[in-house]
Amino acid sequence: MASQQDLIDEYETTGTLSALPLGHFIGGAFSQPSHNRTMESFDPGRGTAFARFTAGTSEDVDAAVVSSRKAFETVWRDMAPVERARILTKTAELILENLDLLAVVETLDCGKPLQESIGDVRGAARTFEYYAGACDKLQGDSFPLAGDYIGYSIHEPVGVTAHIIPWNFPISTAARGFAPALAAGCTVVAKPAEQTPFTALLLAKILSDAGLPDGVCNVVTGTGVETGAPLTQHPGVDHITFTGSVQTGKAVMKAAAEDVTRVVLELGGKSPVVVLADCDKEQAFNGVMGAIFENAGQICSAGSRLVIEKSIHEEFVSELVKRTKALKIGHGLSQPELGPVNSAEHLEKIAGFIDRAKDRGAKIAVGGNVTTDPATGNGWFFEPTIVDAVPVKDELAQEEIFGPVLTVQVADDADHALELANDCQYGLVAGIYTSNFAKAHQLARKIDAGQIYINEYFAGGIEVPFGGNKKSGFGREKGIEGLKSYCKTKSIAAKIS
């Protein structure tokens, strides 16, 4: 198996990787598409194509759904939970054995620094390990009925599940959907983003190598119009897990309504990081920087709004600016502190937000410009940016930019900080930095978000349920709550006298 450095050397020499798959993964193997069409996949760090992949159609989607339906009804639904657990455990092991390949491919496909991709792959392995342990512990309840009756419930797999995977965390999002669905006894049809198709395909092959029966996990690649929409509209799908924009999420909901298909939606965010005057400042500096500049800010739960108490605002932002200027920018394989954004189109969108802000007279404390990899002059990069003292109704404080742009809002005190934190259409996560334990938990109760981090942004792991409120979506992934998303509860009552 090629080492990380071997893979990097191969890419530097040839401009591609020989281990990249071609074709959809249907019925336990890579298969020829219905039409022999391909698309380019781009390396954001160079701004050039590095591989081609299959452009699927509704016919391919139908083949995948039929394959998953057959596997669900004949093999997977009735397999003993302990046997499912063994397959998921083996999957976790094989993910780690293939860590170098998966991480390098992830970096080339979505642009993020290699060290972040390595963390994502390790997280994917942990996800399968976690849900492997849950397979044979998914149990129902008994109900206290009168003496002549017995009542109990069981959790049944919902059936064929569709997974629409975003481009910012391809392997992480695939794993957090595949693993609980498979643990519950469901089958999977996945459509990765057209910008980042490869790790979902590789993950499907790893599952097969781990012993997953043919047809239980299928992956179809292509555009949202030609493969994503047919998948969410397919009458053979029983559940849809979607991660992406609010606009597309609404379209998915409308498509699901036609057949009353269940949905879990993880949509946008404009998450506040509340920093109070009594915080541990070094802890807060590190937390705020990581919250917005990890993966170049392309995270639904990024801490994109700094809500800071007035008494420490000036000194805190001054130090943030100093640290931001020192960030190393570069191609993901060079393991920089800040990598590129995913596409030329997305770079243009980020720049548009900042250009409009400049026209309004916004105070750009640092950054604010399109740039390139200093080593090559290539790639799709945006300078790490801080915009200070932004009014509450400004679009920078209300809209998801999805880039390395931190919006600063100044609060008079903790009560005002709470007001600012909640004055937004999104409610995915929030961060709180304070040394006052009681105040932290009071704020945590009152901030309208699906998950709250206290004194460490992105705290927790696969064990902690994740999902949003308001326009950030509904339903939960991760944890046991995420497992229940793929179950339907059946209640049984009987007269026994």
XYZ file of C-alpha atoms in Angstrom:
497
model
C 0.000 0.000 0.000
C 1.403 3.388 -1.004
C 2.559 5.669 1.779
C 1.435 9.256 2.194
C 4.688 10.542 0.713
C 4.495 8.072 -2.188
C 1.025 9.378 -3.008
C 2.148 13.007 -2.808
C 5.155 12.237 -5.021
C 2.896 10.489 -7.554
C 0.618 13.509 -7.677
C 3.494 15.968 -7.996
C 4.946 13.889 -10.847
C 1.817 12.924 -12.785
C -0.848 15.430 -11.726
C -3.200 12.627 -10.686
C -3.436 9.413 -8.614
C -3.693 5.929 -10.093
C -5.790 4.672 -7.157
C -8.795 6.873 -7.970
C -11.953 4.903 -8.805
C -14.036 5.344 -11.948
C -17.681 4.378 -12.264
C -20.537 4.213 -9.797
C -20.425 1.709 -6.947
C -23.585 -0.382 -7.355
C -24.306 -3.933 -6.278
C -20.960 -4.416 -4.566
C -18.707 -3.339 -7.449
C -17.656 -0.406 -9.587
C -19.987 -0.478 -12.557
C -20.318 1.072 -15.991
C -22.800 3.969 -16.102
C -25.886 4.018 -18.294
C -24.196 6.678 -20.438
C -20.438 6.787 -20.771
C -20.009 10.397 -19.660
C -17.451 11.824 -17.257
C -16.764 15.086 -15.429
C -13.616 16.779 -14.179
C -12.679 16.997 -10.521
C -10.514 19.963 -9.572
C -7.666 20.462 -7.119
C -8.595 23.775 -5.428
C -4.979 24.360 -4.370
C -3.910 24.536 -8.003
C -7.186 25.504 -9.635
C -6.755 22.734 -12.209
C -8.437 19.403 -12.921
C -6.637 16.333 -11.562
C -9.063 13.509 -12.417
C -12.317 12.532 -14.095
C -15.303 10.736 -12.629
C -18.598 9.340 -13.863
C -21.468 11.713 -14.628
C -24.540 9.702 -13.681
C -28.172 9.862 -14.757
C -31.564 9.025 -13.326
C -31.148 5.533 -14.800
C -28.070 4.985 -12.628
C -29.941 6.273 -9.596
C -32.772 3.861 -10.288
C -30.342 0.950 -10.566
C -28.785 1.901 -7.226
C -32.147 2.205 -5.460
C -33.345 -1.131 -6.866
C -30.088 -2.730 -5.695
C -30.499 -1.276 -2.204
C -34.147 -2.328 -1.995
C -33.308 -5.913 -2.904
C -30.424 -6.044 -0.415
C -32.593 -4.562 2.337
C -35.401 -7.054 1.889
C -33.301 -10.171 1.321
C -30.111 -9.738 3.356
C -29.467 -6.733 5.544
C -32.708 -6.038 7.414
C -32.792 -9.496 8.996
C -29.074 -9.968 9.579
C -28.245 -10.481 13.251
C -27.192 -7.169 14.829
C -23.954 -8.692 16.091
C -23.040 -9.622 12.501
C -23.699 -6.073 11.343
C -21.494 -4.893 14.216
C -18.603 -7.074 13.068
C -18.771 -5.634 9.554
C -18.800 -2.042 10.840
C -15.899 -2.805 13.192
C -13.894 -4.225 10.288
C -14.777 -1.130 8.257
C -13.272 1.100 10.946
C -10.079 -0.963 10.836
C -9.844 -0.792 7.042
C -10.415 2.979 7.029
C -7.362 3.388 9.243
C -5.356 0.980 7.073
C -6.212 3.210 4.098
C -5.731 6.484 5.993
C -2.969 7.871 3.760
C -4.878 7.299 0.527
C -8.164 8.636 1.887
C -6.532 11.734 3.396
C -4.513 12.654 0.302
C -7.560 12.157 -1.951
C -9.696 14.255 0.399
C -7.174 17.089 0.311
C -6.896 17.014 -3.487
C -10.665 16.883 -3.922
C -11.818 19.539 -1.455
C -8.639 21.517 -0.790
C -8.353 21.356 2.977
C -4.934 21.045 4.673
C -3.690 17.467 4.849
C -3.579 17.449 8.648
C -7.293 18.292 8.693
C -8.034 15.520 6.196
C -6.133 13.052 8.374
C -8.299 14.108 11.319
C -11.434 13.652 9.203
C -10.416 10.119 8.184
C -9.662 9.170 11.778
C -13.038 10.609 12.741
C -14.735 8.505 10.068
C -13.132 5.362 11.498
C -14.275 6.343 14.982
C -17.817 6.846 13.647
C -17.998 3.279 12.354
C -16.452 2.011 15.578
C -19.061 3.888 17.639
C -22.069 2.634 15.701
C -20.667 -0.883 15.540
C -21.021 -0.887 19.310
C -24.634 0.275 19.045
C -25.910 -2.391 16.622
C -26.917 -4.916 19.278
C -28.027 -2.363 21.849
C -30.842 -0.742 19.891
C -33.684 -1.926 22.087
C -37.282 -0.880 22.657
C -39.392 -0.343 25.778
C -42.100 -2.137 27.673
C -45.252 -0.294 28.757
C -46.949 -0.580 32.165
C -50.405 -1.772 31.116
C -53.086 -3.473 33.210
C -52.478 -7.049 34.357
C -54.324 -8.659 31.469
C -52.188 -6.897 28.854
C -48.602 -6.709 27.713
C -47.164 -3.842 25.699
C -43.778 -3.249 24.174
C -42.016 -1.427 21.323
C -39.332 -2.389 18.835
C -37.125 -0.286 16.570
C -37.248 -1.312 12.924
C -34.976 -0.036 10.127
C -36.752 2.547 8.011
C -35.568 0.975 4.732
C -33.634 2.449 1.802
C -31.901 5.682 2.826
C -30.613 8.407 0.488
C -27.595 10.475 1.520
C -26.749 13.783 -0.168
C -23.135 14.504 0.823
C -21.647 18.048 0.770
C -18.252 19.059 -0.571
C -16.774 20.554 2.593
C -16.514 17.360 4.690
C -17.007 14.512 2.209
C -15.749 11.509 4.170
C -16.889 12.819 7.559
C -20.450 13.449 6.402
C -20.615 10.168 4.509
C -19.482 8.240 7.584
C -21.869 9.939 9.987
C -24.766 9.010 7.680
C -23.685 5.569 6.451
C -22.666 4.138 9.829
C -25.898 4.725 11.810
C -28.064 3.800 8.826
C -26.226 0.505 8.421
C -26.205 -0.123 12.166
C -29.989 0.267 12.247
C -30.390 -2.260 9.412
C -31.034 0.227 6.588
C -29.421 0.212 3.164
C -27.706 3.218 1.613
C -27.729 5.075 -1.699
C -25.344 8.034 -1.607
C -24.781 10.941 -3.953
C -21.539 12.830 -3.131
C -21.099 16.443 -4.219
C -19.937 16.800 -7.802
C -16.878 18.712 -6.546
C -15.764 15.871 -4.221
C -16.806 12.412 -5.438
C -13.895 10.158 -4.611
C -13.807 9.376 -0.875
C -17.465 8.290 -0.840
C -16.653 5.808 -3.624
C -13.561 4.590 -1.783
C -15.581 4.244 1.435
C -18.186 2.098 -0.351
C -15.385 -0.202 -1.587
C -13.935 -0.420 1.930
C -17.351 -1.420 3.283
C -17.543 -4.134 0.650
C -14.050 -5.356 1.542
C -15.158 -5.479 5.181
C -17.891 -7.951 4.274
C -20.885 -5.732 3.576
C -23.282 -7.683 1.333
C -23.639 -6.532 -2.273
C -26.192 -3.764 -2.745
C -26.309 -2.614 0.869
C -24.252 0.526 0.115
C -24.396 2.113 -3.341
C -22.795 5.375 -4.500
C -23.826 7.280 -7.626
C -21.816 10.306 -8.800
C -22.791 13.249 -10.992
C -24.502 16.609 -10.811
C -27.243 17.626 -8.448
C -29.687 18.030 -11.328
C -28.995 14.698 -13.012
C -28.399 12.441 -9.983
C -29.197 14.326 -6.758
C -32.706 15.394 -7.712
C -33.723 11.963 -9.098
C -32.491 10.360 -5.884
C -34.478 12.649 -3.572
C -37.545 12.239 -5.803
C -37.301 8.460 -6.091
C -40.392 6.635 -4.751
C -38.193 3.725 -3.670
C -36.379 5.850 -1.080
C -37.736 5.719 2.491
C -35.565 8.380 4.128
C -33.344 11.275 3.001
C -30.393 12.683 4.919
C -29.331 15.982 3.368
C -26.471 18.300 4.288
C -26.161 21.537 2.339
C -27.649 24.954 1.701
C -31.043 26.203 2.860
C -32.134 26.731 -0.744
C -31.372 23.152 -1.780
C -32.745 21.855 1.506
C -36.104 23.403 0.702
C -36.078 21.687 -2.692
C -35.317 18.368 -0.993
C -38.230 18.866 1.395
C -40.578 19.555 -1.495
C -39.380 16.459 -3.336
C -39.761 14.331 -0.200
C -43.297 15.582 0.373
C -44.510 13.945 -2.836
C -44.091 10.456 -1.372
C -44.148 11.551 2.316
C -40.500 10.531 2.646
C -38.772 11.142 5.964
C -35.981 13.730 6.015
C -33.144 14.928 8.208
C -31.809 18.328 7.130
C -28.525 19.851 8.273
C -28.447 23.242 6.595
C -26.592 26.517 7.001
C -25.246 28.332 9.995
C -24.095 31.730 11.191
C -22.871 30.577 14.553
C -21.958 33.074 17.290
C -18.911 32.748 19.515
C -19.737 34.710 22.666
C -16.577 35.962 24.393
C -17.124 37.637 27.761
C -14.664 39.850 29.609
C -13.926 37.234 32.279
C -12.819 34.562 29.808
C -9.450 32.842 29.648
C -8.172 34.986 26.788
C -5.624 32.536 25.394
C -8.264 29.833 25.348
C -10.644 32.209 23.599
C -8.054 33.337 21.015
C -7.338 29.743 20.033
C -11.022 28.866 19.967
C -12.088 31.825 17.822
C -9.244 31.298 15.326
C -9.982 27.600 14.919
C -13.724 28.187 14.739
C -13.487 30.366 11.631
C -10.266 29.402 9.854
C -10.413 25.597 9.971
C -11.174 24.340 6.442
C -11.008 28.003 5.337
C -14.284 28.659 7.147
C -16.165 26.215 4.915
C -18.000 24.567 7.801
C -21.733 24.761 8.482
C -20.962 25.105 12.182
C -18.080 27.573 11.773
C -17.919 30.257 14.437
C -18.384 33.022 11.898
C -19.672 35.683 14.328
C -17.532 36.897 17.215
C -19.891 38.451 19.780
C -17.519 40.133 22.198
C -18.029 42.188 25.340
C -17.211 45.868 24.803
C -14.657 46.173 27.609
C -12.210 43.752 25.910
C -13.241 44.320 22.283
C -10.380 46.499 21.128
C -7.491 44.523 22.622
C -9.016 41.176 21.694
C -9.585 42.055 18.043
C -6.121 43.612 17.850
C -4.564 40.317 18.935
C -6.790 38.350 16.550
C -5.612 40.535 13.675
C -1.988 39.930 14.634
C -2.500 36.160 14.691
C -4.494 36.181 11.483
C -1.745 38.020 9.611
C 0.694 35.300 10.675
C -1.336 32.405 9.231
C 0.505 30.346 6.615
C -1.506 29.988 3.377
C -0.821 27.230 0.887
C -1.770 24.081 -0.987
C -3.375 21.494 1.275
C -0.608 18.931 0.707
C 1.932 21.399 2.139
C -0.008 21.298 5.428
C -0.633 25.056 5.720
C -2.663 26.726 8.429
C -5.167 27.935 5.814
C -5.957 26.165 2.566
C -7.952 27.187 -0.508
C -11.698 27.431 -0.923
C -13.327 24.656 -2.881
C -14.090 26.207 -6.272
C -13.763 29.283 -8.438
C -17.521 29.817 -8.137
C -17.378 29.727 -4.366
C -14.398 32.081 -4.289
C -16.409 34.560 -6.334
C -19.301 34.274 -3.880
C -17.077 35.009 -0.871
C -15.453 37.959 -2.648
C -18.892 39.318 -3.496
C -19.839 39.502 0.188
C -16.687 41.442 1.039
C -16.837 43.732 -2.000
C -20.403 44.733 -1.065
C -19.302 45.282 2.544
C -16.471 47.551 1.390
C -18.977 49.539 -0.668
C -21.040 50.009 2.513
C -17.981 51.329 4.341
C -17.305 48.233 6.459
C -14.197 48.212 8.640
C -11.942 45.479 7.240
C -9.515 44.841 10.100
C -7.421 42.359 8.121
C -7.615 40.520 4.801
C -10.544 41.050 2.491
C -9.022 40.050 -0.859
C -8.797 37.179 -3.297
C -5.290 35.712 -3.344
C -3.299 32.676 -4.505
C -0.840 30.135 -3.123
C 2.298 32.186 -2.376
C 4.463 29.261 -3.502
C 2.936 28.886 -6.972
C 0.681 31.831 -7.715
C -2.143 29.372 -8.369
C -5.298 28.126 -6.671
C -8.535 29.523 -5.272
C -7.683 31.366 -2.071
C -9.257 34.125 -0.023
C -7.275 35.981 2.605
C -8.259 35.229 6.208
C -10.500 38.182 6.975
C -11.901 39.988 10.006
C -14.599 42.636 9.631
C -14.974 44.696 12.809
C -18.001 46.293 14.489
C -20.633 44.979 12.082
C -24.254 46.170 12.583
C -26.685 43.456 13.614
C -28.782 43.587 10.432
C -25.859 43.778 8.017
C -25.699 40.808 5.615
C -22.273 39.894 7.015
C -23.987 39.268 10.368
C -27.037 37.543 8.932
C -25.988 35.511 5.881
C -23.758 32.453 5.672
C -20.569 33.393 3.803
C -18.973 29.939 4.140
C -15.437 31.217 3.931
C -12.563 32.524 6.094
C -14.456 35.653 7.128
C -15.052 36.548 10.782
C -17.742 39.117 11.565
C -17.274 41.000 14.844
C -20.282 42.236 16.836
C -19.787 44.279 20.005
C -21.970 43.585 23.072
C -22.495 45.859 26.066
C -22.736 42.937 28.486
C -23.776 39.280 28.728
C -27.472 40.051 28.251
C -26.738 42.056 25.110
C -24.471 39.257 23.882
C -27.367 36.826 24.247
C -29.608 39.165 22.252
C -27.034 39.446 19.458
C -26.381 35.694 19.440
C -30.068 34.935 18.889
C -30.710 37.723 16.376
C -30.150 35.515 13.337
C -32.165 33.209 11.077
C -29.828 30.291 11.807
C -29.449 28.166 14.927
C -26.859 25.449 14.367
C -24.239 25.874 17.104
C -22.832 28.526 19.417
C -19.678 28.951 21.465
C -19.311 30.560 24.881
C -16.080 31.686 26.542
C -16.296 32.717 30.184
C -14.748 31.665 33.490
C -18.146 31.973 35.204
C -19.544 28.433 35.124
C -23.069 29.464 36.100
C -23.179 32.246 33.495
C -21.964 29.850 30.820
C -24.787 27.411 31.444
C -27.379 30.163 31.729
C -26.345 31.376 28.282
C -26.285 27.800 26.976
C -29.923 27.376 27.997
C -31.028 30.621 26.366
C -29.102 30.604 23.070
C -31.283 29.093 20.358
C -28.965 26.541 18.752
C -28.777 22.786 18.410
C -25.394 22.468 20.098
C -23.458 24.708 22.488
C -19.696 24.626 23.052
C -18.341 26.029 26.317
C -14.674 27.107 26.487
C -13.699 24.925 23.514
C -15.159 25.291 20.051
C -15.944 22.007 18.244
C -15.865 20.194 21.593
C -17.351 16.711 21.775
C -17.339 14.038 19.093
C -19.446 11.346 17.473
C -21.113 10.665 20.824
C -22.772 14.110 20.899
C -25.981 14.686 18.851
C -25.611 17.353 16.174
C -28.189 19.352 14.229
C -29.834 22.722 13.946
C -32.797 24.876 14.861
C -34.544 27.580 12.819
C -33.237 27.676 9.221
C -30.333 25.444 10.153
C -32.628 22.466 9.692
C -34.100 19.747 11.872
C -33.386 16.200 12.990
C -30.171 15.045 14.606
C -27.098 13.189 13.474
C -24.352 11.604 15.607
C -24.919 9.932 18.955
C -27.795 7.583 19.707
C -30.180 10.290 18.461
C -28.574 9.928 15.042
C -29.165 6.173 15.122
C -32.837 6.667 15.901
C -33.178 8.824 12.780
C -32.903 5.614 10.765
C -35.483 3.697 12.801
C -39.250 3.528 12.916
C -40.855 2.577 16.214
C -43.474 -0.156 16.259
C -45.685 -0.535 19.341
C -47.287 -3.883 20.157
C -50.067 -4.466 22.702
C -51.692 -7.813 23.471
C -54.378 -9.183 25.759
C -52.918 -12.215 27.523
C -55.696 -13.326 29.861
